[in-house]
XYZ file of C-alpha atoms in Angstrom:
679
model
C 90.006 198.258 267.671
C 88.446 201.519 267.147
C 87.455 202.574 263.782
C 89.133 205.517 261.539
C 86.101 208.054 261.769
C 86.256 211.020 259.039
C 88.486 213.767 260.340
C 90.975 215.958 259.045
C 93.720 214.443 260.585
C 93.521 210.610 261.816
C 92.960 209.540 265.362
C 96.115 207.810 266.807
C 95.161 204.622 266.741
C 96.418 202.572 270.022
C 96.167 199.765 267.421
C 97.360 196.696 269.871
C 99.232 194.932 267.371
C 99.475 191.368 266.366
C 102.943 190.574 265.854
C 103.279 188.192 262.785
C 106.727 187.305 263.043
C 107.480 185.966 259.057
C 109.643 182.549 258.684
C 112.377 184.487 257.204
C 115.211 182.080 256.665
C 118.123 183.446 254.799
C 121.850 181.505 254.613
C 124.482 182.915 257.302
C 127.819 181.782 255.483
C 129.755 179.544 258.249
C 132.953 181.309 257.950
C 133.216 184.486 258.272
C 129.680 184.980 256.903
C 129.135 186.655 253.182
C 127.389 188.979 255.283
C 127.897 191.860 252.901
C 127.227 189.555 250.245
C 123.400 189.623 251.040
C 123.502 193.549 250.598
C 124.588 192.808 247.262
C 128.151 193.290 248.558
C 130.789 190.585 247.845
C 134.590 190.751 248.968
C 134.641 194.654 249.973
C 130.956 195.355 248.485
C 129.598 192.605 246.801
C 127.537 189.881 244.390
C 124.117 190.100 242.939
C 121.723 190.179 245.658
C 118.949 193.008 245.444
C 118.001 193.997 249.118
C 118.358 193.864 253.277
C 117.193 190.278 252.610
C 116.585 189.316 256.055
C 117.972 186.115 258.326
C 116.195 184.345 260.605
C 119.103 181.787 260.745
C 121.570 180.005 262.987
C 124.654 182.629 263.094
C 128.018 181.354 262.905
C 129.857 184.298 263.708
C 127.870 185.273 267.400
C 129.703 186.685 269.657
C 132.345 184.128 270.956
C 132.250 184.382 274.865
C 135.676 186.236 276.438
C 137.456 186.654 273.511
C 139.426 189.976 273.121
C 138.224 191.350 269.721
C 139.914 194.933 270.324
C 141.700 196.178 267.839
C 145.762 195.593 267.670
C 147.565 197.795 269.849
C 150.810 199.241 270.187
C 153.587 197.272 270.756
C 153.168 195.981 274.024
C 149.965 195.534 274.340
C 148.280 192.672 274.127
C 145.436 191.669 271.543
C 144.107 188.622 270.077
C 142.171 188.747 266.883
C 140.782 186.303 264.751
C 140.848 186.788 261.149
C 137.491 185.448 260.047
C 135.503 187.098 263.295
C 134.183 186.616 266.213
C 133.158 183.026 265.123
C 131.142 180.104 267.491
C 130.367 177.845 264.792
C 132.605 177.122 261.975
C 133.073 174.382 259.092
C 136.727 175.560 258.390
C 139.259 173.578 259.432
C 142.164 175.989 260.774
C 141.679 179.988 262.333
C 144.043 182.626 261.884
C 144.891 185.042 264.764
C 146.599 187.656 265.291
C 147.539 190.567 267.444
C 150.820 192.225 269.678
C 152.213 191.197 272.997
C 154.594 191.920 275.112
C 157.973 190.391 273.816
C 159.228 190.547 277.045
C 156.224 188.132 278.894
C 155.880 184.510 276.962
C 152.922 184.158 274.344
C 151.184 180.885 274.612
C 148.126 179.560 272.949
C 146.743 176.172 275.092
C 149.781 176.426 276.882
C 152.423 176.455 273.510
C 154.539 179.152 272.908
C 153.872 181.065 270.144
C 156.917 182.801 267.546
C 156.841 186.390 267.266
C 158.765 189.274 265.705
C 161.026 191.302 268.038
C 157.817 194.347 268.923
C 155.677 191.053 270.135
C 153.317 191.278 266.866
C 151.914 187.353 265.816
C 150.091 185.988 263.103
C 148.958 182.060 264.317
C 146.592 179.402 262.632
C 145.300 176.996 264.855
C 143.673 173.367 263.379
C 140.177 172.882 264.635
C 138.976 169.496 266.099
C 135.403 168.120 264.885
C 133.293 169.755 267.723
C 134.079 171.994 270.611
C 137.490 173.817 271.012
C 138.391 175.940 273.346
C 141.763 178.426 272.013
C 143.522 180.284 274.833
C 145.820 183.125 274.391
C 147.969 183.800 277.341
C 150.400 186.850 277.295
C 151.986 188.644 280.680
C 148.518 187.643 282.947
C 146.656 188.846 280.116
C 144.479 186.400 278.142
C 141.866 186.411 275.194
C 139.667 183.214 275.226
C 138.304 181.578 271.939
C 135.055 179.035 272.283
C 134.490 177.541 268.934
C 132.546 174.582 267.517
C 133.685 172.971 264.616
C 131.383 171.373 262.419
C 131.592 169.064 259.777
C 127.696 168.098 257.679
C 126.001 171.549 258.664
C 127.176 174.567 258.352
C 124.263 176.962 259.640
C 120.499 175.906 259.971
C 117.344 178.251 261.001
C 115.627 179.652 262.347
C 117.420 180.308 265.850
C 114.620 182.694 266.937
C 111.469 181.951 268.080
C 108.929 182.232 265.436
C 105.626 183.222 265.019
C 103.276 181.586 262.227
C 99.973 181.233 260.797
C 97.160 178.910 261.343
C 96.903 177.254 257.898
C 100.887 178.325 256.676
C 103.670 176.505 256.173
C 106.474 176.258 257.826
C 110.235 176.415 256.507
C 113.195 174.895 258.151
C 116.460 175.096 256.488
C 120.008 174.780 256.595
C 123.192 175.095 254.617
C 124.671 171.666 254.635
C 127.786 169.401 252.897
C 126.729 168.260 249.785
C 125.044 164.822 249.885
C 124.137 164.852 252.854
C 121.527 163.136 254.563
C 119.072 165.464 256.876
C 115.834 164.493 258.512
C 113.634 167.253 260.480
C 111.333 166.140 263.134
C 108.720 168.479 264.298
C 105.480 167.920 266.356
C 105.897 164.546 265.720
C 106.445 164.491 261.779
C 109.338 163.487 260.438
C 110.443 164.993 256.671
C 113.943 164.709 254.641
C 115.710 167.930 253.700
C 115.907 169.201 249.621
C 117.742 170.925 247.733
C 116.330 174.714 247.281
C 117.430 177.173 244.870
C 119.758 179.647 246.127
C 117.693 182.414 245.012
C 119.282 185.387 246.766
C 122.321 184.496 244.883
C 124.629 184.005 248.337
C 128.312 182.287 247.851
C 128.422 179.100 249.583
C 131.414 177.638 251.352
C 133.042 175.278 249.342
C 131.173 171.813 248.951
C 127.927 173.080 250.577
C 124.465 173.431 249.410
C 120.727 174.883 250.585
C 118.759 172.438 251.951
C 115.076 172.804 253.384
C 111.860 170.825 254.794
C 108.297 172.248 254.503
C 105.882 171.639 256.931
C 102.165 172.143 257.049
C 101.450 174.345 260.241
C 98.257 172.684 260.757
C 95.027 174.828 261.575
C 94.258 176.671 265.093
C 91.217 178.261 266.351
C 93.842 179.816 269.190
C 97.226 180.259 270.085
C 99.218 177.191 270.145
C 102.942 175.947 270.906
C 104.148 173.217 268.039
C 107.591 173.247 269.955
C 111.037 173.226 268.382
C 112.445 171.218 265.418
C 115.294 168.716 265.565
C 117.643 168.409 263.071
C 119.656 165.383 262.367
C 122.168 165.468 259.975
C 124.208 162.731 258.391
C 127.435 162.786 255.605
C 130.655 160.659 255.593
C 129.902 158.757 258.769
C 129.527 161.810 260.738
C 125.910 162.543 262.636
C 125.162 165.799 263.948
C 121.779 167.193 265.730
C 120.256 170.771 266.270
C 117.300 171.786 267.934
C 115.619 175.072 266.427
C 114.022 177.862 268.133
C 110.616 176.881 269.338
C 107.723 177.644 266.198
C 104.398 179.233 267.795
C 101.222 178.998 265.621
C 98.531 181.882 265.702
C 95.169 182.211 264.402
C 94.914 183.870 260.947
C 92.518 187.561 261.786
C 89.183 187.511 260.395
C 88.468 189.974 257.354
C 85.382 191.497 256.167
C 86.498 189.334 253.192
C 86.975 190.824 249.489
C 84.926 194.509 248.998
C 85.768 195.803 245.956
C 84.344 199.024 246.909
C 87.306 200.245 249.333
C 89.623 199.592 245.840
C 90.524 202.209 243.933
C 90.211 201.294 239.474
C 93.056 202.166 238.004
C 97.358 202.343 238.384
C 98.263 199.180 240.512
C 95.725 199.029 243.112
C 95.507 195.920 244.883
C 91.999 194.225 245.505
C 93.307 192.711 249.056
C 89.956 193.176 250.986
C 89.020 194.991 253.632
C 89.417 194.859 257.652
C 92.699 193.885 257.743
C 95.883 196.388 258.450
C 99.226 196.931 258.369
C 100.875 199.503 259.371
C 104.956 200.170 259.161
C 106.499 200.392 262.658
C 110.311 200.949 261.104
C 111.607 204.252 260.783
C 110.945 203.630 256.892
C 109.652 200.483 254.490
C 111.200 200.156 251.053
C 108.535 199.104 248.588
C 108.066 196.356 245.745
C 106.150 196.531 242.797
C 103.565 193.677 242.932
C 103.590 190.603 245.068
C 105.737 188.123 243.433
C 109.781 189.884 243.837
C 111.783 192.231 245.937
C 113.572 193.620 243.182
C 115.095 196.832 244.322
C 114.467 199.261 241.757
C 114.921 203.612 241.926
C 111.499 203.436 240.214
C 110.165 202.289 244.028
C 109.819 204.319 247.112
C 110.438 203.802 251.228
C 106.730 204.822 252.955
C 108.110 206.263 256.324
C 107.103 205.141 260.013
C 103.422 205.498 260.634
C 102.183 204.480 256.922
C 98.662 202.710 257.032
C 97.054 200.601 254.385
C 95.075 197.270 253.777
C 96.965 194.498 253.020
C 96.162 190.894 252.563
C 95.693 188.337 255.237
C 98.620 186.034 254.299
C 101.944 186.839 253.036
C 104.003 185.845 250.165
C 107.471 183.823 250.026
C 109.822 185.561 248.105
C 112.686 183.665 247.920
C 113.605 183.593 251.569
C 111.079 186.331 252.399
C 107.895 187.010 253.325
C 106.517 189.804 251.592
C 102.901 191.831 252.435
C 100.680 192.862 249.712
C 99.203 196.331 250.285
C 96.408 197.669 248.107
C 97.739 200.396 246.789
C 99.727 197.680 244.721
C 103.495 197.985 246.912
C 104.694 194.744 249.052
C 106.956 195.324 252.104
C 109.106 193.418 253.839
C 106.943 191.636 257.047
C 110.487 191.778 258.764
C 113.952 192.363 257.620
C 117.763 191.761 258.475
C 120.345 193.768 260.903
C 123.529 192.596 261.278
C 126.228 192.386 261.607
C 125.293 190.469 264.231
C 122.452 188.825 262.493
C 119.240 190.299 264.004
C 115.244 190.658 262.213
C 113.593 193.205 262.657
C 109.944 193.749 262.349
C 108.513 196.445 259.543
C 104.657 196.003 259.818
C 102.403 195.673 262.790
C 99.160 193.903 261.559
C 95.566 194.505 263.191
C 91.526 194.531 262.437
C 90.061 197.559 262.124
C 88.271 200.214 259.472
C 89.741 202.649 257.520
C 88.207 205.665 255.725
C 86.475 205.294 252.515
C 89.033 208.061 251.113
C 91.821 210.496 251.930
C 91.836 214.199 252.139
C 95.139 216.596 251.883
C 95.402 219.815 252.480
C 98.591 222.201 251.737
C 100.080 223.779 254.672
C 103.305 225.317 253.551
C 106.301 224.999 251.250
C 109.102 226.571 253.039
C 112.897 226.415 253.062
C 114.322 224.786 256.868
C 117.965 225.017 256.908
C 119.476 223.066 254.082
C 115.858 221.319 252.634
C 112.921 222.649 250.902
C 110.071 221.312 253.168
C 106.415 220.265 252.120
C 104.073 219.872 255.058
C 100.807 218.692 254.275
C 97.787 218.038 256.390
C 95.788 214.866 256.019
C 92.968 212.039 257.060
C 95.066 209.582 257.640
C 98.329 208.481 256.987
C 97.848 206.398 253.438
C 100.912 205.048 251.254
C 101.986 207.267 248.299
C 104.054 206.702 244.837
C 106.964 209.086 244.793
C 107.952 209.120 240.803
C 110.976 210.705 239.057
C 109.813 211.496 235.244
C 110.851 211.010 232.186
C 113.534 208.915 232.176
C 114.395 205.854 230.380
C 116.697 203.091 232.043
C 118.568 200.271 229.946
C 116.754 197.147 231.494
C 114.293 198.179 233.497
C 112.231 194.790 232.818
C 115.193 191.962 233.378
C 113.983 191.175 236.617
C 116.790 189.489 239.069
C 119.554 190.330 236.084
C 117.758 194.131 235.478
C 120.402 197.020 235.060
C 118.612 200.557 235.580
C 121.305 202.424 234.529
C 121.201 205.230 233.002
C 122.917 207.715 229.932
C 121.932 211.067 231.860
C 119.706 212.087 233.910
C 116.140 213.366 232.185
C 113.958 213.992 234.504
C 112.374 217.003 234.379
C 109.584 217.016 237.276
C 108.629 215.281 239.911
C 105.407 213.309 240.544
C 104.267 212.573 244.368
C 100.499 210.454 244.167
C 98.523 210.516 247.299
C 96.317 207.096 247.043
C 92.925 207.093 247.827
C 93.133 211.284 248.395
C 89.719 212.539 246.502
C 89.777 215.930 248.090
C 92.499 218.721 247.355
C 92.927 221.776 249.557
C 94.902 224.352 248.588
C 98.047 225.090 246.218
C 101.862 224.416 246.421
C 103.537 228.448 245.784
C 107.508 227.601 244.901
C 109.343 230.880 245.625
C 110.732 232.275 242.459
C 114.629 231.658 244.582
C 113.564 228.028 245.209
C 117.099 226.043 243.960
C 114.983 223.069 243.049
C 111.927 223.577 241.302
C 110.380 226.398 239.289
C 106.132 225.295 239.387
C 103.897 222.959 240.882
C 100.858 221.733 239.262
C 97.571 219.417 241.136
C 96.473 216.629 239.215
C 92.988 215.322 239.863
C 93.278 211.255 238.627
C 90.234 209.317 238.793
C 90.926 207.366 241.860
C 93.415 209.865 243.801
C 95.226 213.050 243.460
C 98.967 213.724 241.983
C 101.280 216.833 243.007
C 104.038 217.155 240.362
C 106.895 219.466 241.188
C 108.775 221.260 238.029
C 112.540 220.788 238.010
C 114.345 224.072 237.705
C 116.690 222.256 235.380
C 116.240 219.142 234.132
C 117.997 216.211 235.496
C 119.456 218.628 238.321
C 117.315 217.013 241.895
C 119.746 216.063 244.694
C 117.419 213.694 247.558
C 114.625 213.601 249.289
C 113.445 212.159 252.862
C 109.501 211.805 254.157
C 108.310 211.779 257.753
C 105.394 212.496 259.742
C 106.046 215.336 261.914
C 104.622 215.343 265.720
C 101.572 216.662 264.537
C 100.584 214.329 262.440
C 101.463 216.236 258.859
C 103.575 214.593 256.169
C 106.534 216.134 255.605
C 108.439 215.846 252.310
C 111.944 217.000 253.004
C 114.104 218.435 249.399
C 117.806 218.961 249.491
C 118.628 222.457 248.121
C 121.968 221.918 246.784
C 124.944 223.348 248.796
C 126.840 226.617 247.323
C 130.537 226.740 247.432
C 133.105 228.978 246.094
C 136.007 228.370 243.828
C 139.306 228.847 246.279
C 143.215 229.506 245.707
C 143.843 225.826 247.310
C 145.046 222.834 245.736
C 141.346 221.871 245.359
C 139.829 224.486 243.338
C 137.562 225.255 246.069
C 136.260 226.386 249.385
C 133.842 223.668 251.031
C 133.312 225.771 254.465
C 129.385 224.853 255.410
C 128.991 221.779 253.501
C 128.637 218.628 255.607
C 129.881 214.993 253.960
C 129.577 211.670 255.580
C 131.918 208.908 255.167
C 130.196 205.553 255.182
C 132.823 203.585 255.952
C 132.206 200.239 254.930
C 132.380 196.747 257.803
C 133.654 196.821 261.125
C 133.701 194.583 264.581
C 133.009 191.178 263.514
C 131.874 192.045 259.666
C 135.762 192.440 258.745
C 135.005 192.505 254.899
C 137.719 191.089 252.674
C 140.907 189.777 254.164
C 144.331 189.224 253.015
C 147.659 187.605 254.600
C 151.111 188.950 253.168
C 154.336 188.136 254.571
C 152.671 186.588 257.786
C 150.501 189.393 258.812
C 146.695 189.561 258.131
C 145.243 192.723 256.451
C 140.911 193.078 256.720
C 139.380 195.211 254.422
C 137.396 197.205 257.692
C 141.026 198.063 258.746
C 141.960 199.729 255.452
C 138.667 201.076 254.808
C 139.405 203.280 258.169
C 142.628 204.191 256.740
C 141.642 205.269 253.229
C 138.303 207.281 255.426
C 140.308 208.877 257.444
C 142.580 210.303 254.845
C 140.147 211.431 252.797
C 138.243 213.234 255.388
C 141.560 214.989 256.469
C 141.821 216.345 252.655
C 138.055 217.382 252.884
C 138.307 218.831 255.766
C 141.153 221.245 254.757
C 138.896 222.863 252.513
C 136.532 224.042 254.988
C 134.125 220.791 254.998
C 132.534 219.675 258.025
C 133.014 215.434 257.611
C 131.814 212.957 259.637
C 132.785 209.530 259.653
C 129.955 206.564 260.795
C 132.398 204.677 262.369
C 136.706 206.527 263.693
C 137.322 202.389 264.996
C 136.532 198.649 264.903
C 132.985 198.495 266.383
C 129.675 197.211 265.294
C 128.001 199.362 262.517
C 124.581 197.203 261.548
C 122.766 197.694 258.785
C 119.638 199.881 260.365
C 122.721 201.818 262.554
C 124.145 202.928 258.566
C 120.959 204.268 257.414
C 119.513 206.038 260.619
C 123.212 208.044 260.938
C 122.259 209.157 256.884
C 118.770 209.990 257.643
C 119.516 211.947 260.843
C 122.442 213.929 259.613
C 120.711 214.409 256.457
C 124.242 215.768 254.450
C 124.982 217.508 251.521
C 126.685 214.281 249.642
C 127.728 210.460 250.857
C 131.287 208.670 249.768
C 131.198 204.819 251.015
C 134.369 203.803 251.190
C 135.444 200.015 250.605
C 137.804 197.837 248.902
C 136.674 194.683 246.690
C 137.581 191.191 245.940
C 137.498 188.368 244.244
C 137.793 184.876 243.201
C 139.006 186.008 239.761
C 142.589 187.161 240.965
C 142.580 189.111 237.408
C 139.684 191.142 238.445
C 141.579 194.978 239.330
C 140.584 198.885 239.045
C 138.359 201.493 240.945
C 135.010 200.968 240.842
C 132.542 203.952 241.400
C 128.071 203.258 241.885
C 125.292 204.697 241.804
C 121.307 203.869 242.613
C 119.401 206.661 241.424
C 119.456 208.806 238.107
C 120.508 211.798 239.449
C 123.507 209.895 241.077
C 124.843 208.763 238.140
C 126.839 211.981 237.388
C 128.080 212.113 240.362
C 129.592 208.967 240.673
C 130.742 209.720 237.384
C 133.066 212.713 238.524
C 134.101 211.222 241.656
C 135.134 208.308 238.576
C 136.647 211.064 236.479
C 138.896 212.790 239.218
C 140.454 209.290 240.502
C 141.084 208.327 236.772
C 142.841 211.945 236.449
C 144.854 210.456 239.315
C 146.698 207.831 237.126
C 146.679 204.656 239.834
C 144.511 201.860 238.681
C 144.706 200.675 235.713
C 140.743 200.416 235.413
C 138.247 202.845 235.954
C 134.157 202.732 236.273
C 131.139 203.785 237.348
C 128.299 201.992 236.917
C 124.204 200.986 238.378
C 123.782 199.028 241.226
C 121.440 197.793 244.045
C 124.304 198.393 247.064
C 122.217 198.943 250.366
C 123.177 202.629 251.429
C 122.885 203.539 248.020
C 119.420 203.153 247.956
C 118.716 205.842 250.243
C 116.887 208.928 248.678
C 118.071 211.694 251.451
C 121.114 212.511 249.325
C 123.617 211.842 246.353
C 125.251 208.761 247.640
C 128.046 207.270 245.790
C 129.563 204.018 246.471
C 133.500 203.202 245.896
C 135.508 199.840 245.522
C 139.057 201.294 246.052
C 140.832 198.846 244.422
C 140.919 194.514 244.630
C 142.521 193.298 247.828
C 142.855 189.833 245.950
C 145.069 191.282 242.734
C 148.602 191.282 243.865
C 149.138 195.066 241.899
C 146.352 196.280 243.281
C 147.098 194.794 246.866
C 149.855 196.276 246.285
C 148.543 200.258 245.781
C 146.235 199.427 248.962
C 149.031 198.567 251.086
C 151.393 201.453 250.466
C 150.894 204.444 252.471
C 151.914 206.764 249.712
C 149.675 205.200 247.563
C 146.457 205.573 249.989
C 147.181 209.725 250.432
C 147.283 209.377 246.414
C 143.687 207.400 246.497
C 142.362 209.715 249.174
C 143.391 213.409 247.202
C 141.937 211.686 244.450
C 138.466 210.738 246.417
C 138.774 214.328 247.809
C 139.050 215.737 244.489
C 135.642 213.935 243.159
C 133.556 214.954 245.600
C 135.390 218.730 245.781
C 134.378 219.210 241.752
C 130.471 217.368 242.217
C 129.818 220.606 244.157
C 131.507 223.138 242.131
C 129.318 221.377 239.377
C 126.259 222.005 240.773
C 127.064 225.780 241.216
């Protein structure tokens, strides 16, 4: 591995990364997967989990072969959809199917006739037998086949993807199993009994099930060694089930040069992790966490762009089911993260040995307006981390840990501080044009161990979003969103939004159906209801000139990375996320509106006020939350929960075409009012 030499621009490294796949084992629920819950999204949007918690666990909602999972077609067109998703394995006793069929031809399930209405619509409940079940729908020469295994003891287990671990580390095998089960795991000739572990991600379990784990010592090896697969044997209520995990491979720990205080600056949150072991971010960006003992998503943290490198600790730190990598700059990042649906792991960082420069050098290239952004471009010696701070700002409960509430009474930010880690050489100044709509001035501050660029806001609390990346020349670029210009107009909404771009993030879709409810034999899924409302909002906003982009316009899958990349690539002026809510307590009702960053609090309040004024819901609130899409920085993001599908009164509004139109008009008015407020 070549050393990094002292040059004005960092030489591109070949890296030859030693891929380190984490033992990331989050829980996947057996029925319809509460995937959104892991994103901090219950029912429609979520419960309390903080982040894109990764899962390397067996996905019980994986594709089921030849099943036709298309959307419901017109009368006479055959379709068969499983309400619980495309399950390959489940602990449910029954599955619910619905669809359309040719009313002039018989519809059968495994040869048994199915009742339908005059137009061929049907809803059918199938009772599963323990073990393998094949469910075949046939209608007029068309068919759909579902292969589902009903389990009793184990709902899900992991890992299901081949896993690489370090010599001397621990290996975790996990399962969601029926309470009171006796489960043993055998790996490498060693047998251990699973014990109940804490549900640190607050994932909702199937009723009567609990999270269990067995931990093994990986052993010490000087070369790559295959440890084989783990055999899980589970017993409960006279029933025995056996499962085989994916394979484990153990890698020797890469040598480090030991602790060297000369490479760790003093002050701030810098952490001595030694020298010689380098971590590089290899996905489009990495969310950062402060310290090494938590993965609490907070608006005081920031994202680091692809290509960022830093010294790191030689091992990882386990937090809940996640593996965190401790960087010298004081931040931690995920080793892997989860994409879903379907559940898959994305490697966030790669590792290799080498030497980084003993400092960084920053040179200002320019600060200019490009399209809808003010872009700061910098030359750097190497792609070191940075801190992005919005100050001053107070939060309701900054130190509340997992129970924190970082709501703000108002946004009081006066300046943006970008601190460039390890920078001891700064060349040039940032000249802010007088007509820049975001900033009034810039100041370069020399710290004990680095430099801070302070960008003063033109108006206290008024900020619109930012993104960061390395361009083709290896220069560090910060893109700050400028306010979209709109004008008042004599129309139903009072404004002309020509030139404004709005993204509608349509919640769920594909095999992630979200919440669901059955009314009169008809199954309604949140994914479908979200799309119906989003299309209505799109039409209203387009009627006043806005360019509106939906991140999905059909029933196909859109995974978490897909949502974020669509948002980052479009870089709209505003993003509105559309969901319906659900709760086990059917008394919960009303409209909810959520924000994450202080500068988006007012946007959420404006959307709430417009919806409240429409008189649709008994209650309307706006609040702080850690929803995944809401944590993106490129523009104001507001997530809406448009009533509870679990509440009869709200459900009647959700299923009413007339009320859907009124809801769409209220949301559109909220978006318009936001743009009028920033003129």
